[in-house]
């Protein structure tokens, strides 16, 4: 019986600690966003580079050639072309 009680107390303490960690993390991320910080990895290609890539592709160059000129892989170029819509 006492083993179950101790286990239940430890579980409750662990749950409380987890909630505090999550709360602190969210508050920190919100504060960073308020300061203008954007998380995540920077984009491999800028919008201007994607526009240039579209021009080169429409001129008949291959994706491999355009990707080589921009210094990225063909896959990165393809994802960037798919992601940046309307440019």
Short mmCIF file of N, CA and C in Angstrom, two decimals:
data_model
loop_
_atom_site.label_atom_id
_atom_site.label_comp_id
_atom_site.label_asym_id
_atom_site.label_seq_id
_atom_site.Cartn_x
_atom_site.Cartn_y
_atom_site.Cartn_z
N UNK A 1 0.82 -1.20 0.00
CA UNK A 1 0.00 0.00 0.00
C UNK A 1 0.86 1.25 0.00
N UNK A 2 1.89 1.29 0.86
CA UNK A 2 2.72 2.49 0.93
C UNK A 2 3.51 2.67 -0.36
N UNK A 3 3.84 1.57 -1.04
CA UNK A 3 4.55 1.66 -2.32
C UNK A 3 3.71 2.36 -3.37
N UNK A 4 2.42 2.05 -3.39
CA UNK A 4 1.52 2.69 -4.34
C UNK A 4 1.39 4.18 -4.05
N UNK A 5 1.34 4.53 -2.78
CA UNK A 5 1.22 5.92 -2.38
C UNK A 5 2.44 6.71 -2.83
N UNK A 6 3.61 6.16 -2.59
CA UNK A 6 4.85 6.84 -2.98
C UNK A 6 4.90 6.98 -4.50
N UNK A 7 4.53 5.92 -5.20
CA UNK A 7 4.53 5.97 -6.66
C UNK A 7 3.57 7.05 -7.17
N UNK A 8 2.39 7.13 -6.58
CA UNK A 8 1.41 8.13 -6.98
C UNK A 8 1.92 9.54 -6.71
N UNK A 9 2.57 9.74 -5.58
CA UNK A 9 3.13 11.06 -5.26
C UNK A 9 4.22 11.44 -6.26
N UNK A 10 5.12 10.51 -6.57
CA UNK A 10 6.18 10.80 -7.54
C UNK A 10 5.59 11.12 -8.91
N UNK A 11 4.56 10.40 -9.30
CA UNK A 11 3.91 10.65 -10.59
C UNK A 11 3.28 12.04 -10.61
N UNK A 12 2.65 12.42 -9.52
CA UNK A 12 2.03 13.75 -9.44
C UNK A 12 3.09 14.84 -9.50
N UNK A 13 4.20 14.65 -8.81
CA UNK A 13 5.28 15.64 -8.83
C UNK A 13 5.87 15.74 -10.24
N UNK A 14 6.07 14.61 -10.89
CA UNK A 14 6.63 14.61 -12.24
C UNK A 14 5.69 15.31 -13.22
N UNK A 15 4.40 15.07 -13.08
CA UNK A 15 3.42 15.73 -13.94
C UNK A 15 3.44 17.24 -13.73
N UNK A 16 3.50 17.66 -12.49
CA UNK A 16 3.56 19.09 -12.18
C UNK A 16 4.81 19.73 -12.77
N UNK A 17 5.95 19.06 -12.60
CA UNK A 17 7.20 19.59 -13.15
C UNK A 17 7.12 19.71 -14.67
N UNK A 18 6.56 18.72 -15.30
CA UNK A 18 6.42 18.75 -16.77
C UNK A 18 5.56 19.93 -17.19
N UNK A 19 4.46 20.16 -16.49
CA UNK A 19 3.59 21.29 -16.82
C UNK A 19 4.32 22.61 -16.65
N UNK A 20 5.14 22.72 -15.63
CA UNK A 20 5.91 23.95 -15.40
C UNK A 20 6.93 24.16 -16.52
N UNK A 21 7.57 23.10 -16.97
CA UNK A 21 8.54 23.21 -18.06
C UNK A 21 7.85 23.65 -19.34
N UNK A 22 6.72 23.04 -19.65
CA UNK A 22 5.97 23.41 -20.85
C UNK A 22 5.53 24.87 -20.78
N UNK A 23 5.03 25.29 -19.63
CA UNK A 23 4.59 26.67 -19.45
C UNK A 23 5.75 27.64 -19.66
N UNK A 24 6.90 27.34 -19.07
CA UNK A 24 8.06 28.20 -19.22
C UNK A 24 8.56 28.27 -20.65
N UNK A 25 8.53 27.14 -21.34
CA UNK A 25 8.96 27.10 -22.73
C UNK A 25 8.03 27.94 -23.60
N UNK A 26 6.73 27.79 -23.40
CA UNK A 26 5.77 28.58 -24.18
C UNK A 26 5.93 30.07 -23.92
N UNK A 27 6.11 30.43 -22.66
CA UNK A 27 6.30 31.85 -22.33
C UNK A 27 7.57 32.39 -22.98
N UNK A 28 8.63 31.60 -22.97
CA UNK A 28 9.88 32.02 -23.60
C UNK A 28 9.73 32.20 -25.10
N UNK A 29 9.05 31.27 -25.76
CA UNK A 29 8.83 31.39 -27.20
C UNK A 29 7.95 32.58 -27.53
N UNK A 30 6.92 32.81 -26.72
CA UNK A 30 6.05 33.97 -26.94
C UNK A 30 6.83 35.27 -26.78
N UNK A 31 7.69 35.34 -25.77
CA UNK A 31 8.50 36.54 -25.55
C UNK A 31 9.46 36.76 -26.72
N UNK A 32 10.05 35.68 -27.23
CA UNK A 32 10.96 35.80 -28.37
C UNK A 32 10.21 36.29 -29.61
N UNK A 33 9.01 35.77 -29.83
CA UNK A 33 8.21 36.23 -30.97
C UNK A 33 7.85 37.70 -30.82
N UNK A 34 7.55 38.13 -29.59
CA UNK A 34 7.21 39.54 -29.35
C UNK A 34 8.40 40.45 -29.67
N UNK A 35 9.62 39.92 -29.50
CA UNK A 35 10.82 40.69 -29.84
C UNK A 35 11.16 40.60 -31.32
N UNK A 36 10.36 39.85 -32.07
CA UNK A 36 10.59 39.74 -33.50
C UNK A 36 11.41 38.54 -33.93
N UNK A 37 11.73 37.67 -33.01
CA UNK A 37 12.55 36.50 -33.34
C UNK A 37 11.67 35.45 -33.99
N UNK A 38 12.14 34.93 -35.12
CA UNK A 38 11.44 33.86 -35.80
C UNK A 38 12.31 32.62 -35.74
N UNK A 39 11.76 31.54 -35.26
CA UNK A 39 12.54 30.32 -35.12
C UNK A 39 12.62 29.54 -36.41
N UNK A 40 13.41 28.51 -36.38
CA UNK A 40 13.53 27.63 -37.54
C UNK A 40 14.74 27.92 -38.39
N UNK A 41 14.98 27.03 -39.30
CA UNK A 41 16.12 27.15 -40.20
C UNK A 41 15.81 28.18 -41.29
N UNK A 42 16.80 29.00 -41.66
CA UNK A 42 16.58 29.98 -42.73
C UNK A 42 16.33 29.27 -44.07
N UNK A 43 15.61 29.91 -44.94
CA UNK A 43 15.34 29.36 -46.26
C UNK A 43 16.63 29.28 -47.07
N UNK A 44 16.73 28.23 -47.88
CA UNK A 44 17.92 28.05 -48.71
C UNK A 44 17.96 29.06 -49.84
N UNK A 45 16.80 29.43 -50.36
CA UNK A 45 16.71 30.37 -51.47
C UNK A 45 15.79 31.52 -51.10
N UNK A 46 16.20 32.73 -51.45
CA UNK A 46 15.35 33.89 -51.23
C UNK A 46 14.27 33.94 -52.30
N UNK A 47 13.29 34.79 -52.11
CA UNK A 47 12.22 34.95 -53.10
C UNK A 47 12.80 35.43 -54.43
N UNK A 48 13.80 36.29 -54.36
CA UNK A 48 14.45 36.79 -55.58
C UNK A 48 15.15 35.66 -56.33
N UNK A 49 15.81 34.77 -55.59
CA UNK A 49 16.48 33.63 -56.23
C UNK A 49 15.47 32.68 -56.86
N UNK A 50 14.33 32.50 -56.23
CA UNK A 50 13.29 31.64 -56.79
C UNK A 50 12.76 32.26 -58.07
N UNK A 51 12.58 33.58 -58.08
CA UNK A 51 12.13 34.27 -59.29
C UNK A 51 13.15 34.08 -60.41
N UNK A 52 14.43 34.25 -60.09
CA UNK A 52 15.49 34.04 -61.08
C UNK A 52 15.47 32.61 -61.60
N UNK A 53 15.24 31.65 -60.71
CA UNK A 53 15.19 30.25 -61.11
C UNK A 53 14.03 30.01 -62.07
N UNK A 54 12.89 30.61 -61.79
CA UNK A 54 11.74 30.45 -62.68
C UNK A 54 12.04 31.01 -64.07
N UNK A 55 12.73 32.14 -64.11
CA UNK A 55 13.09 32.75 -65.40
C UNK A 55 14.03 31.83 -66.17
N UNK A 56 15.05 31.30 -65.48
CA UNK A 56 16.00 30.40 -66.13
C UNK A 56 15.32 29.13 -66.62
N UNK A 57 14.41 28.59 -65.82
CA UNK A 57 13.70 27.38 -66.22
C UNK A 57 12.80 27.64 -67.42
N UNK A 58 12.14 28.79 -67.44
CA UNK A 58 11.27 29.11 -68.58
C UNK A 58 12.09 29.38 -69.84
N UNK A 59 13.37 29.72 -69.67
CA UNK A 59 14.26 29.93 -70.82
C UNK A 59 14.80 28.60 -71.35
N UNK A 60 14.46 27.50 -70.70
CA UNK A 60 14.83 26.19 -71.21
C UNK A 60 15.95 25.49 -70.47
N UNK A 61 16.47 26.09 -69.41
CA UNK A 61 17.54 25.43 -68.67
C UNK A 61 16.95 24.31 -67.80
N UNK A 62 17.76 23.31 -67.54
CA UNK A 62 17.29 22.18 -66.73
C UNK A 62 17.32 22.56 -65.24
N UNK A 63 16.55 21.80 -64.47
CA UNK A 63 16.55 22.04 -63.02
C UNK A 63 17.94 21.80 -62.44
N UNK A 64 18.65 20.81 -62.96
CA UNK A 64 19.99 20.52 -62.46
C UNK A 64 20.93 21.70 -62.71
N UNK A 65 20.84 22.30 -63.89
CA UNK A 65 21.71 23.43 -64.22
C UNK A 65 21.38 24.64 -63.35
N UNK A 66 20.10 24.91 -63.18
CA UNK A 66 19.68 26.06 -62.37
C UNK A 66 20.09 25.84 -60.91
N UNK A 67 19.87 24.64 -60.41
CA UNK A 67 20.24 24.33 -59.02
C UNK A 67 21.74 24.50 -58.84
N UNK A 68 22.53 24.07 -59.80
CA UNK A 68 23.98 24.23 -59.73
C UNK A 68 24.39 25.69 -59.68
N UNK A 69 23.74 26.52 -60.48
CA UNK A 69 24.05 27.96 -60.48
C UNK A 69 23.71 28.60 -59.14
N UNK A 70 22.66 28.11 -58.50
CA UNK A 70 22.23 28.69 -57.22
C UNK A 70 22.94 28.04 -56.03
N UNK A 71 23.66 26.96 -56.27
CA UNK A 71 24.40 26.31 -55.20
C UNK A 71 23.54 25.47 -54.26
N UNK A 72 22.44 24.93 -54.80
CA UNK A 72 21.57 24.05 -54.01
C UNK A 72 21.32 22.77 -54.80
N UNK A 73 20.73 21.79 -54.15
CA UNK A 73 20.40 20.54 -54.84
C UNK A 73 19.14 20.73 -55.68
N UNK A 74 18.93 19.79 -56.61
CA UNK A 74 17.70 19.86 -57.42
C UNK A 74 16.47 19.74 -56.54
N UNK A 75 16.57 18.90 -55.52
CA UNK A 75 15.43 18.70 -54.62
C UNK A 75 15.10 19.99 -53.87
N UNK A 76 16.12 20.71 -53.40
CA UNK A 76 15.89 21.98 -52.71
C UNK A 76 15.25 22.98 -53.66
N UNK A 77 15.74 23.02 -54.89
CA UNK A 77 15.16 23.93 -55.89
C UNK A 77 13.70 23.59 -56.12
N UNK A 78 13.40 22.31 -56.29
CA UNK A 78 12.02 21.89 -56.54
C UNK A 78 11.10 22.27 -55.39
N UNK A 79 11.55 22.02 -54.16
CA UNK A 79 10.73 22.39 -52.99
C UNK A 79 10.52 23.89 -52.93
N UNK A 80 11.56 24.66 -53.23
CA UNK A 80 11.43 26.11 -53.19
C UNK A 80 10.46 26.60 -54.25
N UNK A 81 10.51 26.00 -55.43
CA UNK A 81 9.58 26.39 -56.49
C UNK A 81 8.15 26.04 -56.11
N UNK A 82 7.96 24.91 -55.44
CA UNK A 82 6.62 24.51 -55.02
C UNK A 82 6.12 25.36 -53.86
N UNK A 83 7.04 25.78 -52.97
CA UNK A 83 6.64 26.51 -51.76
C UNK A 83 6.31 27.97 -52.05
N UNK A 84 7.15 28.63 -52.81
CA UNK A 84 6.97 30.06 -53.08
C UNK A 84 6.04 30.20 -54.26
N UNK A 85 4.76 30.27 -53.99
CA UNK A 85 3.74 30.35 -55.02
C UNK A 85 3.39 31.81 -55.25
N UNK A 86 3.14 32.15 -56.49
CA UNK A 86 2.71 33.51 -56.81
C UNK A 86 3.84 34.48 -57.07
N UNK A 87 5.04 33.96 -57.20
CA UNK A 87 6.17 34.87 -57.49
C UNK A 87 6.51 34.76 -58.95
#
